[in-house]
Short mmCIF file of C-alpha atoms and ligand atoms in Angstrom, two decimals:
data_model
loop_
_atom_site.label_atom_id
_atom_site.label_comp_id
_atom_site.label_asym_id
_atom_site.label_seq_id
_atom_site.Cartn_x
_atom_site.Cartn_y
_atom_site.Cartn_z
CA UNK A 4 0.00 0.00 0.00
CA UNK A 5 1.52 3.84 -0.76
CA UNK A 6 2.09 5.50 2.19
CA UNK A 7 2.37 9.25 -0.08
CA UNK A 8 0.63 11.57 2.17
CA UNK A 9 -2.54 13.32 0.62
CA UNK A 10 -3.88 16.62 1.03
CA UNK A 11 -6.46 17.28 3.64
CA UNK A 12 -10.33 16.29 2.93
CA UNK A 13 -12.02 19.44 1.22
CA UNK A 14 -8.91 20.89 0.64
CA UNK A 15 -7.88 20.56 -3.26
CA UNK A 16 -5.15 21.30 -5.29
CA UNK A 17 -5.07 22.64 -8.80
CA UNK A 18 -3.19 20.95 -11.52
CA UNK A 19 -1.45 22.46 -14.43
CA UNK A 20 -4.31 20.93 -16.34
CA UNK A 21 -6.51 23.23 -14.66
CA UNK A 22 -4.74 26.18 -14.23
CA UNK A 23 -5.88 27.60 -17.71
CA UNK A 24 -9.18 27.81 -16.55
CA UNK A 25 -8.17 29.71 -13.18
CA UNK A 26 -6.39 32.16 -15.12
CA UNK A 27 -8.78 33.12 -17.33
CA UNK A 28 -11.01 33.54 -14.58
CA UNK A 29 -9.03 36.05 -13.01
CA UNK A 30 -7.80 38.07 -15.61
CA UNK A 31 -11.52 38.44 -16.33
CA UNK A 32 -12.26 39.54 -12.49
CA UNK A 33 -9.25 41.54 -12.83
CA UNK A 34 -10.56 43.47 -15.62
CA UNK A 35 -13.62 43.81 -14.77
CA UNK A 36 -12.90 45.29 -11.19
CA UNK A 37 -10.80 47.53 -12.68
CA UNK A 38 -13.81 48.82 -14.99
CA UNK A 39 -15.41 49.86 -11.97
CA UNK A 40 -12.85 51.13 -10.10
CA UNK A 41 -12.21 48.53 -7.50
CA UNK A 42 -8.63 48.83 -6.01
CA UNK A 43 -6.81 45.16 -5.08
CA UNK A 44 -5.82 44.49 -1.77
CA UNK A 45 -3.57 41.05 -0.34
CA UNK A 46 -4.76 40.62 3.31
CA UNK A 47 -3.25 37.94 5.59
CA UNK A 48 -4.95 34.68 5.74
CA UNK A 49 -4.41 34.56 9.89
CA UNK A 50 -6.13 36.65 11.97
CA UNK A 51 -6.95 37.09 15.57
CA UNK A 52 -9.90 35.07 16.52
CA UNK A 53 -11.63 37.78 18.34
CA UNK A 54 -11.96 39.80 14.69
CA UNK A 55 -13.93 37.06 13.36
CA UNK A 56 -16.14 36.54 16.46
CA UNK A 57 -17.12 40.26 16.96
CA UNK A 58 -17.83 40.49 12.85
CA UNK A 59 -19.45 37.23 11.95
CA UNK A 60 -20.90 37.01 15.29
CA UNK A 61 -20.43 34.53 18.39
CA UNK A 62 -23.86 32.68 17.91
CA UNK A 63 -23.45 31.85 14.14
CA UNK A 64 -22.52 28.48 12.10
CA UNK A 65 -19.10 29.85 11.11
CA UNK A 66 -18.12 31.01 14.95
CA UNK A 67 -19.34 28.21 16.57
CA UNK A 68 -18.65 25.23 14.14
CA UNK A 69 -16.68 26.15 11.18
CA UNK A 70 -13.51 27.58 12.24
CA UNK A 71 -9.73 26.56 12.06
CA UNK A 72 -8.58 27.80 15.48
CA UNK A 73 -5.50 27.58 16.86
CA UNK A 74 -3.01 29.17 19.83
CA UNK A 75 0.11 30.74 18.87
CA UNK A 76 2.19 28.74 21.19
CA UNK A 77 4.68 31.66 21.34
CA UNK A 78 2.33 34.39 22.70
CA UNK A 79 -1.01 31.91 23.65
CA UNK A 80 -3.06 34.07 21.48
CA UNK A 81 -5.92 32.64 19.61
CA UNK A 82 -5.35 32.99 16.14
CA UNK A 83 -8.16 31.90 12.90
CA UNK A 84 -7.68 30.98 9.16
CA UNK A 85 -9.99 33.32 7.69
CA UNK A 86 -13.24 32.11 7.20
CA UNK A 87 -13.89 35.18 4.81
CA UNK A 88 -12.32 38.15 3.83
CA UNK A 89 -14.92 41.31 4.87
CA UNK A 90 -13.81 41.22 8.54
CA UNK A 91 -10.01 41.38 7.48
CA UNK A 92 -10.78 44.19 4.73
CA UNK A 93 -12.51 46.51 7.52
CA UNK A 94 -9.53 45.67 10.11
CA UNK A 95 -7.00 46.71 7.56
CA UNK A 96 -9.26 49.67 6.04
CA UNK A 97 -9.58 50.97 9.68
CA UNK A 98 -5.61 49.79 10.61
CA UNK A 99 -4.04 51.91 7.79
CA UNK A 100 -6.62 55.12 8.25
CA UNK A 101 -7.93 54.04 4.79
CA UNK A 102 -11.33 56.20 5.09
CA UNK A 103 -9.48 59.15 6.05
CA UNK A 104 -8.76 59.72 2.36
CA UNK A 105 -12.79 59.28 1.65
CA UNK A 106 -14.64 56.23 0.56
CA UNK A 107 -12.83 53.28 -0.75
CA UNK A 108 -13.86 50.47 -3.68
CA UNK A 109 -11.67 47.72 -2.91
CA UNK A 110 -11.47 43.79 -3.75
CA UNK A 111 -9.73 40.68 -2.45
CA UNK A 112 -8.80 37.17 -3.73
CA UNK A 113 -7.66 33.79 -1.86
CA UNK A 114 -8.36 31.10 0.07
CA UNK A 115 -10.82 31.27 2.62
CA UNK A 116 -11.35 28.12 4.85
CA UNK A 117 -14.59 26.63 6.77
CA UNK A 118 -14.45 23.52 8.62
CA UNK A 119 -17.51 22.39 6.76
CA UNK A 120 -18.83 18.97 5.83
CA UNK A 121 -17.22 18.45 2.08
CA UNK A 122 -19.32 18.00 -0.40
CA UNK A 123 -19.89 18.93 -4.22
CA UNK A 124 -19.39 22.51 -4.09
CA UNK A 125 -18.48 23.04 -0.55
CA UNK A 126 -14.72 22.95 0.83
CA UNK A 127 -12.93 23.32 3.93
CA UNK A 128 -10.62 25.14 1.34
CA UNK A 129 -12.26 27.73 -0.98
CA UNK A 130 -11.35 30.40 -2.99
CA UNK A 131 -13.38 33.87 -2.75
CA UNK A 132 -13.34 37.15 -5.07
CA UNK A 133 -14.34 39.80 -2.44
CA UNK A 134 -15.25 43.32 -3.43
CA UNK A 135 -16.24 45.79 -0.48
CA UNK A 136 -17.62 49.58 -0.71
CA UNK A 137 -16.76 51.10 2.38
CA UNK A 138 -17.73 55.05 3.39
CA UNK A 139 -20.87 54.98 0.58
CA UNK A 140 -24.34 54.53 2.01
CA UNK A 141 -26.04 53.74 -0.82
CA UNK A 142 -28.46 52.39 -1.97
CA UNK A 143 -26.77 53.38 -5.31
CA UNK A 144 -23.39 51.43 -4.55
CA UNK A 145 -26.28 48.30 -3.58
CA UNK A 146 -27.37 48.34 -6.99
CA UNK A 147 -23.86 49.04 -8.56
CA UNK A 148 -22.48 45.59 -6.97
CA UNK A 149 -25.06 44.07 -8.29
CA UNK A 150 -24.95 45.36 -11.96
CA UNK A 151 -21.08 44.32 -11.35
CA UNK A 152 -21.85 41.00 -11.03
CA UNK A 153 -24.63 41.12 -14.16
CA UNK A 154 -21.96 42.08 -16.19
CA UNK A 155 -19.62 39.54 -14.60
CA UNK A 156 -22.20 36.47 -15.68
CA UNK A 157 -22.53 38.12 -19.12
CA UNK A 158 -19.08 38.32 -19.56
CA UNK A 159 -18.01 34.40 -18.46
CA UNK A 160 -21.51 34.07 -20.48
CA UNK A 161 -23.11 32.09 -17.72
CA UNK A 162 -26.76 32.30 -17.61
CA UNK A 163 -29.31 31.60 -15.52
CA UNK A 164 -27.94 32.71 -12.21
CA UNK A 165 -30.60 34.12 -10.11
CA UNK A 166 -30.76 37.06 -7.87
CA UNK A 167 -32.24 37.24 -4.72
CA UNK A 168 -32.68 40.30 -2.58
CA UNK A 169 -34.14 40.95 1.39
CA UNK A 170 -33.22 44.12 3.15
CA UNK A 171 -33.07 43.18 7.21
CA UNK A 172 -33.44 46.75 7.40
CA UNK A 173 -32.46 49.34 10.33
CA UNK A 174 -31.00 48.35 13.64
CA UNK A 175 -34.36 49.48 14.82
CA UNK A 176 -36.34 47.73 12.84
CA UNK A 177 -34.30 44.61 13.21
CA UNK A 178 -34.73 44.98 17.24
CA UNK A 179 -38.76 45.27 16.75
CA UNK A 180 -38.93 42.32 14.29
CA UNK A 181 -36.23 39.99 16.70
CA UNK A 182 -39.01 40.46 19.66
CA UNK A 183 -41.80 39.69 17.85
CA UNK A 184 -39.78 36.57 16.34
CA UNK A 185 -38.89 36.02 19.61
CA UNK A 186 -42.12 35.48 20.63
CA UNK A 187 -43.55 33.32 18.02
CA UNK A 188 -40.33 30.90 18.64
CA UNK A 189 -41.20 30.70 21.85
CA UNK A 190 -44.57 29.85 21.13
CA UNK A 191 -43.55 26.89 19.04
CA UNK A 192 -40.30 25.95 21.16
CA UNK A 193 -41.64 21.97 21.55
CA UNK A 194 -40.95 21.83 17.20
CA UNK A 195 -37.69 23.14 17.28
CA UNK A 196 -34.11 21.32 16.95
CA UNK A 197 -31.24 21.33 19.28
CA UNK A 198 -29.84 24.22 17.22
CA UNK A 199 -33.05 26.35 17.25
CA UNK A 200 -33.63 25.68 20.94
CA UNK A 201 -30.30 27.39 21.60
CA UNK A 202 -30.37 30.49 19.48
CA UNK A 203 -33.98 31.48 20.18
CA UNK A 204 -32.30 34.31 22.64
CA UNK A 205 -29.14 34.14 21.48
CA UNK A 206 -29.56 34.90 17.73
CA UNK A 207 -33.62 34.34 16.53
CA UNK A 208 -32.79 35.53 13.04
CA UNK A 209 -30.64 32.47 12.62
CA UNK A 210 -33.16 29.94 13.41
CA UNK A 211 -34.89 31.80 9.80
CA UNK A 212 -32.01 30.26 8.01
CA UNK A 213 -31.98 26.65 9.05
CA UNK A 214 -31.81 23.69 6.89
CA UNK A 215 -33.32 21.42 8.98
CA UNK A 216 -36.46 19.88 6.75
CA UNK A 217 -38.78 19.52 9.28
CA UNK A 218 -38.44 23.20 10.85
CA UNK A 219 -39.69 24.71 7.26
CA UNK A 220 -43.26 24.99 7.92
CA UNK A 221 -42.57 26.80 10.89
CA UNK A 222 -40.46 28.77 9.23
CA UNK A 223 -42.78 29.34 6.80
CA UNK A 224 -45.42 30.71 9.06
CA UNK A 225 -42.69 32.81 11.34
CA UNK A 226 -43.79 36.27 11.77
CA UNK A 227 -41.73 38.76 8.27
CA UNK A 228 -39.04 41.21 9.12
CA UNK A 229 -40.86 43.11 6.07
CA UNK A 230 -43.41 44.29 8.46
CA UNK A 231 -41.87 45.89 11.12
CA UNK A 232 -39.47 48.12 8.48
CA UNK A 233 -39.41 51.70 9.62
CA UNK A 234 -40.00 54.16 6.72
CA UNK A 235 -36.08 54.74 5.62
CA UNK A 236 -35.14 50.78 5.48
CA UNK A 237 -38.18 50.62 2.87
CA UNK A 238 -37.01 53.52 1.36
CA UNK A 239 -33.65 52.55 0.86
CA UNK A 240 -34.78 49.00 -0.37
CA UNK A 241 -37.25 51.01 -2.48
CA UNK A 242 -34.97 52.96 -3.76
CA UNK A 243 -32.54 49.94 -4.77
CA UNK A 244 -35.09 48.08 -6.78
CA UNK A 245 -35.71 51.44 -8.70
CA UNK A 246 -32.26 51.26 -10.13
CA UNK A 247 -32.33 47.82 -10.56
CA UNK A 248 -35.54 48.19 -12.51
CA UNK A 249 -33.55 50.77 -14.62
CA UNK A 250 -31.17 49.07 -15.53
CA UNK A 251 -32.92 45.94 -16.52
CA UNK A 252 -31.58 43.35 -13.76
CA UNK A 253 -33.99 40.88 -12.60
CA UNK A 254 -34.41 40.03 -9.19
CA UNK A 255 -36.57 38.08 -7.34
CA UNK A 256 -37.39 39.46 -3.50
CA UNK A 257 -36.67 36.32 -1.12
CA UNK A 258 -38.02 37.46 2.73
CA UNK A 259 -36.65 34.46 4.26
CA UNK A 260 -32.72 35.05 3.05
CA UNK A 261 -31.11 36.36 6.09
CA UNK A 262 -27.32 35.35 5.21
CA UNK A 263 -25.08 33.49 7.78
CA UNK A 264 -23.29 36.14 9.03
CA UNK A 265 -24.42 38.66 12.00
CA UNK A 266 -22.89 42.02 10.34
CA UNK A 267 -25.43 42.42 8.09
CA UNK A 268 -28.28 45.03 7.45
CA UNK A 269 -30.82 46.81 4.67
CA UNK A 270 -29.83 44.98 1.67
CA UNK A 271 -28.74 41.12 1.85
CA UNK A 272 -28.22 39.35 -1.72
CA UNK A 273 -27.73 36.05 -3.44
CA UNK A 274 -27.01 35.01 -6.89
CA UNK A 275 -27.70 31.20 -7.28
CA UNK A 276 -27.76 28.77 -9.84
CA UNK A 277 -29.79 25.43 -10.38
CA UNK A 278 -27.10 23.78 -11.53
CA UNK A 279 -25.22 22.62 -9.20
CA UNK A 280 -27.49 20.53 -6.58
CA UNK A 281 -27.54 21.87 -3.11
CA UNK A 282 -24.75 24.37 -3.26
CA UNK A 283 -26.40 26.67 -5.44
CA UNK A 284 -25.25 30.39 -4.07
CA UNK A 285 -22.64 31.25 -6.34
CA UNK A 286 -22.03 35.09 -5.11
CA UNK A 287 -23.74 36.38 -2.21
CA UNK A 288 -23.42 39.75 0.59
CA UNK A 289 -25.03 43.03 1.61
CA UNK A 290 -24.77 46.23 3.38
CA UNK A 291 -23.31 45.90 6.78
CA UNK A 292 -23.20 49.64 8.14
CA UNK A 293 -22.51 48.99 11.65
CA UNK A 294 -19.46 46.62 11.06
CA UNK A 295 -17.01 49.41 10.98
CA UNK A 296 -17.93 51.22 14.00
CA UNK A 297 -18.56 47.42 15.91
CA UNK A 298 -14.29 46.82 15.05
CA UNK A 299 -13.38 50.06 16.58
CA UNK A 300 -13.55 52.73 13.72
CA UNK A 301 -15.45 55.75 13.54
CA UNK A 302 -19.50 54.98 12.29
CA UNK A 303 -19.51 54.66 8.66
CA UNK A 304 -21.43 52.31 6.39
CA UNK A 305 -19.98 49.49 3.99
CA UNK A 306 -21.07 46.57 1.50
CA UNK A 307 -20.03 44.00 -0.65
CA UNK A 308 -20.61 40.74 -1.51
CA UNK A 309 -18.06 37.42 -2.12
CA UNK A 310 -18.03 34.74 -5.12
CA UNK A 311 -17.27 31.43 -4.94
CA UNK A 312 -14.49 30.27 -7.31
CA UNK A 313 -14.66 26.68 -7.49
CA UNK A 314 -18.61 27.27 -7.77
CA UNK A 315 -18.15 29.55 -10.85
CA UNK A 316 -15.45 27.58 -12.38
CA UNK A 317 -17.39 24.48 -11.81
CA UNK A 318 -20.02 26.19 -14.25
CA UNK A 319 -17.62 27.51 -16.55
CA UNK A 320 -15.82 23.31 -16.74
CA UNK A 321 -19.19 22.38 -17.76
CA UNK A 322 -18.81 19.65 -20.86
CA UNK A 323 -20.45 21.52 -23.32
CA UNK A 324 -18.10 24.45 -22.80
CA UNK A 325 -14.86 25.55 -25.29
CA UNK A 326 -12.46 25.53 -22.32
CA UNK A 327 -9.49 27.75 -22.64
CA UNK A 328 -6.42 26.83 -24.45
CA UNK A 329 -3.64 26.37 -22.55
CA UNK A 330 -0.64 28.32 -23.31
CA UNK A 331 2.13 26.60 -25.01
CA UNK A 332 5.87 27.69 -25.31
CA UNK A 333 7.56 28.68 -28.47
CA UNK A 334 10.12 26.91 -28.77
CA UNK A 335 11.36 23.80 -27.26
CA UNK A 336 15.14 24.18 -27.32
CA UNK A 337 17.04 20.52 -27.70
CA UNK A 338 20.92 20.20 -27.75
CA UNK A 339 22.98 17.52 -27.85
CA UNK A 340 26.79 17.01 -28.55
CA UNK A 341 30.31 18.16 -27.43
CA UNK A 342 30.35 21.55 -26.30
CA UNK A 343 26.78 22.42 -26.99
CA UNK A 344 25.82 23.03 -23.57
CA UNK A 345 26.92 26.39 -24.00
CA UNK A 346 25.57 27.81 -27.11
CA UNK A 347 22.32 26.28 -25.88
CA UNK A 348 21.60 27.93 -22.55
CA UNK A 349 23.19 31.28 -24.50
CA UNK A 350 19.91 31.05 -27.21
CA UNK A 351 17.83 30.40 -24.88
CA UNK A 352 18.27 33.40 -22.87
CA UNK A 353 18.27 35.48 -26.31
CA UNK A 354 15.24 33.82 -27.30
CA UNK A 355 13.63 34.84 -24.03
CA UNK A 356 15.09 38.39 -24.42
CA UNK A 357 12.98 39.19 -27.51
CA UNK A 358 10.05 37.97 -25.60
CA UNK A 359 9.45 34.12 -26.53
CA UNK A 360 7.92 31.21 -24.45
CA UNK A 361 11.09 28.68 -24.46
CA UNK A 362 11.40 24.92 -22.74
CA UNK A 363 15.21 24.23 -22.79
CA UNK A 364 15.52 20.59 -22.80
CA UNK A 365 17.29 19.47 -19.58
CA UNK A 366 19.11 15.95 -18.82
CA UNK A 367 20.52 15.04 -21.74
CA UNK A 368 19.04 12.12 -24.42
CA UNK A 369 18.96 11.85 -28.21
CA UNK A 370 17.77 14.30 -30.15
CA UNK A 371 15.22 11.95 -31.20
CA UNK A 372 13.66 11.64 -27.57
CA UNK A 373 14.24 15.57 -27.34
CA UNK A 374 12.06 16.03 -30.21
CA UNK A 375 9.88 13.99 -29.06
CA UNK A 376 9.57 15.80 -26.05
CA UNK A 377 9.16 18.81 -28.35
CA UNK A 378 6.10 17.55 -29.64
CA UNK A 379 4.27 16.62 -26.16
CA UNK A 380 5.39 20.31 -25.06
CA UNK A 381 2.98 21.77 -27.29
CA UNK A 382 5.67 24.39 -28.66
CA UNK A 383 5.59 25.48 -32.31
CA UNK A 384 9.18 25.00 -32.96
CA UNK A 385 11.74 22.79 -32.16
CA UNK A 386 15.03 24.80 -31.54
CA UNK A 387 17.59 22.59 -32.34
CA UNK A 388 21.95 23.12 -30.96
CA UNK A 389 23.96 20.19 -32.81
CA UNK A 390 28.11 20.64 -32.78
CA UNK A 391 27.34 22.21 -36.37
CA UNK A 392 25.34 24.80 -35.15
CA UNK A 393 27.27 25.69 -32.14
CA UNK A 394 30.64 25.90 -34.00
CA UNK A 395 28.70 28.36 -36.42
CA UNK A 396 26.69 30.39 -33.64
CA UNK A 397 23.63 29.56 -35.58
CA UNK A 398 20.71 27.34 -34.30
CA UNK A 399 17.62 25.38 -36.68
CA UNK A 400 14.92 25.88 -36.44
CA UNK A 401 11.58 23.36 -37.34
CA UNK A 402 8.35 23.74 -37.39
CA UNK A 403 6.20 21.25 -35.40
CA UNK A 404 3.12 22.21 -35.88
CA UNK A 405 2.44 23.20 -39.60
CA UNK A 406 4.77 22.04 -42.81
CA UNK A 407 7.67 23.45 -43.47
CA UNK A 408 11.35 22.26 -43.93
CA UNK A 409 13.81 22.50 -40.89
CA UNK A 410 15.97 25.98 -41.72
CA UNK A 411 19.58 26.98 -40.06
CA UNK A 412 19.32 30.55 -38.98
CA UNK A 413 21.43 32.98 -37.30
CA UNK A 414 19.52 33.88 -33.57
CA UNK A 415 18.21 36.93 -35.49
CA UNK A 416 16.82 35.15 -38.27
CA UNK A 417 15.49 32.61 -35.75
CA UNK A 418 13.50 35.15 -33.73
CA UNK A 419 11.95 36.24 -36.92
CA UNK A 420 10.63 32.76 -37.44
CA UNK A 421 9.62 32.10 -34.17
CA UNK A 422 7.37 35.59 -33.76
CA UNK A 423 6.20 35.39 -37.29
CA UNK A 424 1.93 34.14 -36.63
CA UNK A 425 2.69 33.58 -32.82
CA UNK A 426 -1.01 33.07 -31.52
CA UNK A 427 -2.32 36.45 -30.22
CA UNK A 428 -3.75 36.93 -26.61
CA UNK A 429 -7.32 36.25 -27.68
CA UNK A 430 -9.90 35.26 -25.88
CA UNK A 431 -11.04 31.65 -25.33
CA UNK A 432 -13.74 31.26 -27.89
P1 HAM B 521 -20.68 33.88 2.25
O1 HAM B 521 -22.09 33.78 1.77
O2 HAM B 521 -20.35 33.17 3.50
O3 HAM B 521 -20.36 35.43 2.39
O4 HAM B 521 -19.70 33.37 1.11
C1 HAM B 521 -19.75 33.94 -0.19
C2 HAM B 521 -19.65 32.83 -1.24
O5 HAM B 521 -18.50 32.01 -0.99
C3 HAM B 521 -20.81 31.86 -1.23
O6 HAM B 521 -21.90 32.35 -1.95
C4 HAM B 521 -20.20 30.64 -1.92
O7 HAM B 521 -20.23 30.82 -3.32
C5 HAM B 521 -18.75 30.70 -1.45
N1 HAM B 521 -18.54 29.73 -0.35
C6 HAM B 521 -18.84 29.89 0.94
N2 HAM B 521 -18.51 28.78 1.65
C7 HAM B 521 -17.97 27.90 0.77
C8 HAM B 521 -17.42 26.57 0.86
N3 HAM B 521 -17.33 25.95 2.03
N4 HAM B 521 -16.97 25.98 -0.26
C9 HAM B 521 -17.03 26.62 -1.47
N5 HAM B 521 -17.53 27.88 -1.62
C10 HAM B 521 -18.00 28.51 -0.52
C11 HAM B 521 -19.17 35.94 2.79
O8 HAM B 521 -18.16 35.29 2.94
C12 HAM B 521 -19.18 37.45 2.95
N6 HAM B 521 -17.84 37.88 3.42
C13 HAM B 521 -19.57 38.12 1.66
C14 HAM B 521 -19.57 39.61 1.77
C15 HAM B 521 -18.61 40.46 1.36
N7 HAM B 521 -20.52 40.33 2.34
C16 HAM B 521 -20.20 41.61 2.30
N8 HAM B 521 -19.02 41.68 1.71
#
């Protein structure tokens, strides 16, 4: 039996094979963030637990459950792999004075990591795009993240990915509703589970979001937040819908989605797709205006939302889908002989001066396994360094992949050659 040691369950890693399709992805996020004006930040992927638990929220799935804790043996502080990346965007945004300079459009990429059950869809490792408004109150900035991610779908041309909306409205109207839920849970305490026994105090909204079949009729029948919104939340949610009428998004207003996270408030969102079974929210996040004041900065309001990457690319892998070409070298360089070491590594380095993609062949063989290795590598040209060619600083040149006779160049003529119909940057289709 191998005894290789594998990666951890729900934690994957992404072949070479694969990487094509991850970097198309993000150069497409890259430019489209930049169309809008989003500004890239790198945050680290360890924080202190306590940022996490005063974001997310003590009494939540991710706080209680989900979390990859650990004490810094040095210092015994508690210390968390991120479970997402708005808590760590409002520490640093408040850290380095950020809204000083006014109100920031910002975005973040990486790993993220939930100690969650594995399934299709759901990892203990996942990537996120994050994008975060912070200092706008919106509701126009709402509606702008969620024209973002229109265009987003439209331009990875996935369709049919829903959006939902809610709006949990004002603190104040959040405090009326969580009584009167309060109540009613309370009423109905002998149907609930384990999980809704325990929040019913600590965190009623929560008990709204549970997956538990059997709690979904009382769910269903649970007092709506809608009602006890004060006249600005329905304004501002009002307000959203107006622009998202305008600009011809559809939307479909869910009063049930709550979100799993405690920072939240007016506008909550999800984009989700049928397509892939039970994990279907592919992008999802809201307006959280009293986040940055609850980590310590002065009161100003923020939103975002968060996309799944393996989610998206698993709809963008789909069969029927051109995939996008990988990018093969130029030139595969093979040498072989006395004293062509030399001249070899020499073009190689010129080759790459004047810009070309170049495999030089390493640990030795005939030429005939060299080319043959040429041909697997996917390059255009073999590049071949014999004693002739070294002795006569020239190299030759072949072409694998349409006809053409093998030529002996000098390195000018075989830089001519090798740019000459070199595959543009186009897109994948
Ligand atoms: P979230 O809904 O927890 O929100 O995660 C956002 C997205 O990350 C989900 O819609 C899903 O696509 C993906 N995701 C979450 N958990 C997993 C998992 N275990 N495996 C694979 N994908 C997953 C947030 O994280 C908020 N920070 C979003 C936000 C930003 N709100 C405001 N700003």
């Amino acid at each position: 039996m191998s005894d290789t040691i594998q990666a951890i369950r729900g934690m994957s890693d992404v072949l070479p094979d694969q990487a094509p399709l991850w970097e198309w992805f993000e150069d497409t996020v890259r430019g489209w963030l930049r169309d809008y004006g989003y500004r890239n930040m790198r945050l680290p992927i360890v924080e202190k637990t306590e940022l996490f638990v005063r974001s997310i929220g003590e009494v939540t799935d991710i706080v209680e459950k989900e979390m990859y804790t650990f004490v810094d043996h040095l210092n015994g502080e508690s210390l968390t792999l991120r479970p997402e990346g708005t808590a760590s965007c409002v520490r640093a945004a408040l850290q380095h004075n950020l809204l000083y300079a006014g109100p920031q459009r910002v975005y973040y990429t990486g790993p993220m990591f939930r100690h969650e059950r594995p399934q299709k869809g759901r990892y203990r490792q996942f990537h996120q795009v994050g994008v975060e408004a912070l200092g706008l109150p919106g509701p126009d900035v709402d509606a702008e993240h969620m024209a973002m991610c229109a265009r987003l779908w439209r331009r990875l041309e996935l369709d049919g990915i829903r959006l939902e909306i809610n709006t949990l409205g004002s603190p104040e109207s959040r405090a009326r509703y969580r009584a009167r839920l309060v109540k009613y849970l309370e009423s109905r305490f002998d149907e609930l589970d384990e999980d809704g026994r325990r929040r019913i105090h600590a965190n009623p909204l929560r008990v709204l979001d549970s997956k538990n079949p059997a709690l979904q009729p009382l769910i269903g029948a649970a007092p709506r937040l809608y009602d006890d919104l004060d006249e600005d939340s329905l304004k501002h949610f009002e307000a959203l819908q107006t622009i998202l009428r305008a600009l011809d998004i559809e939307y479909e207003i869910r009063p049930r989605l709550v979100r799993g996270l405690d920072y939240y408030n007016h506008t909550v969102f999800e984009w989700s797709t049928d397509r892939l079974g039970a994990q279907a929210a592919v992008c999802a996040g809201g307006r959280y205006d009293g986040l940055i004041a609850q980590l310590g900065g002065k009161p100003a309001p923020g939103c975002g939302f968060a996309m799944g990457v393996e989610r998206l690319l698993a709809l963008l892998s789909e069969p029927e889908r051109a995939q996008p070409p990988a990018t093969p070298p130029d030139a595969y360089l093979a040498h072989s002989g006395a004293g062509t070491e030399r001249h070899a590594w020499r073009m190689a380095e010129a080759l790459r001066d004047a810009g070309l993609a170049v495999i030089l062949h390493c640990g030795g063989g005939s030429f005939k396994s060299q080319l043959r290795k040429a041909d697997a590598s996917g390059a255009r040209f073999a590049v071949i360094v014999g004693e002739a060619e070294a002795a006569a600083e020239r190299v030759a040149v072949k072409p694998l992949r349409e006809l053409g006779e093998q030529v002996t160049v000098s390195l000018a003529g075989a830089v001519e050659m090798l740019q000459a119909g070199r595959p543009g940057l186009a897109g994948r289709r």
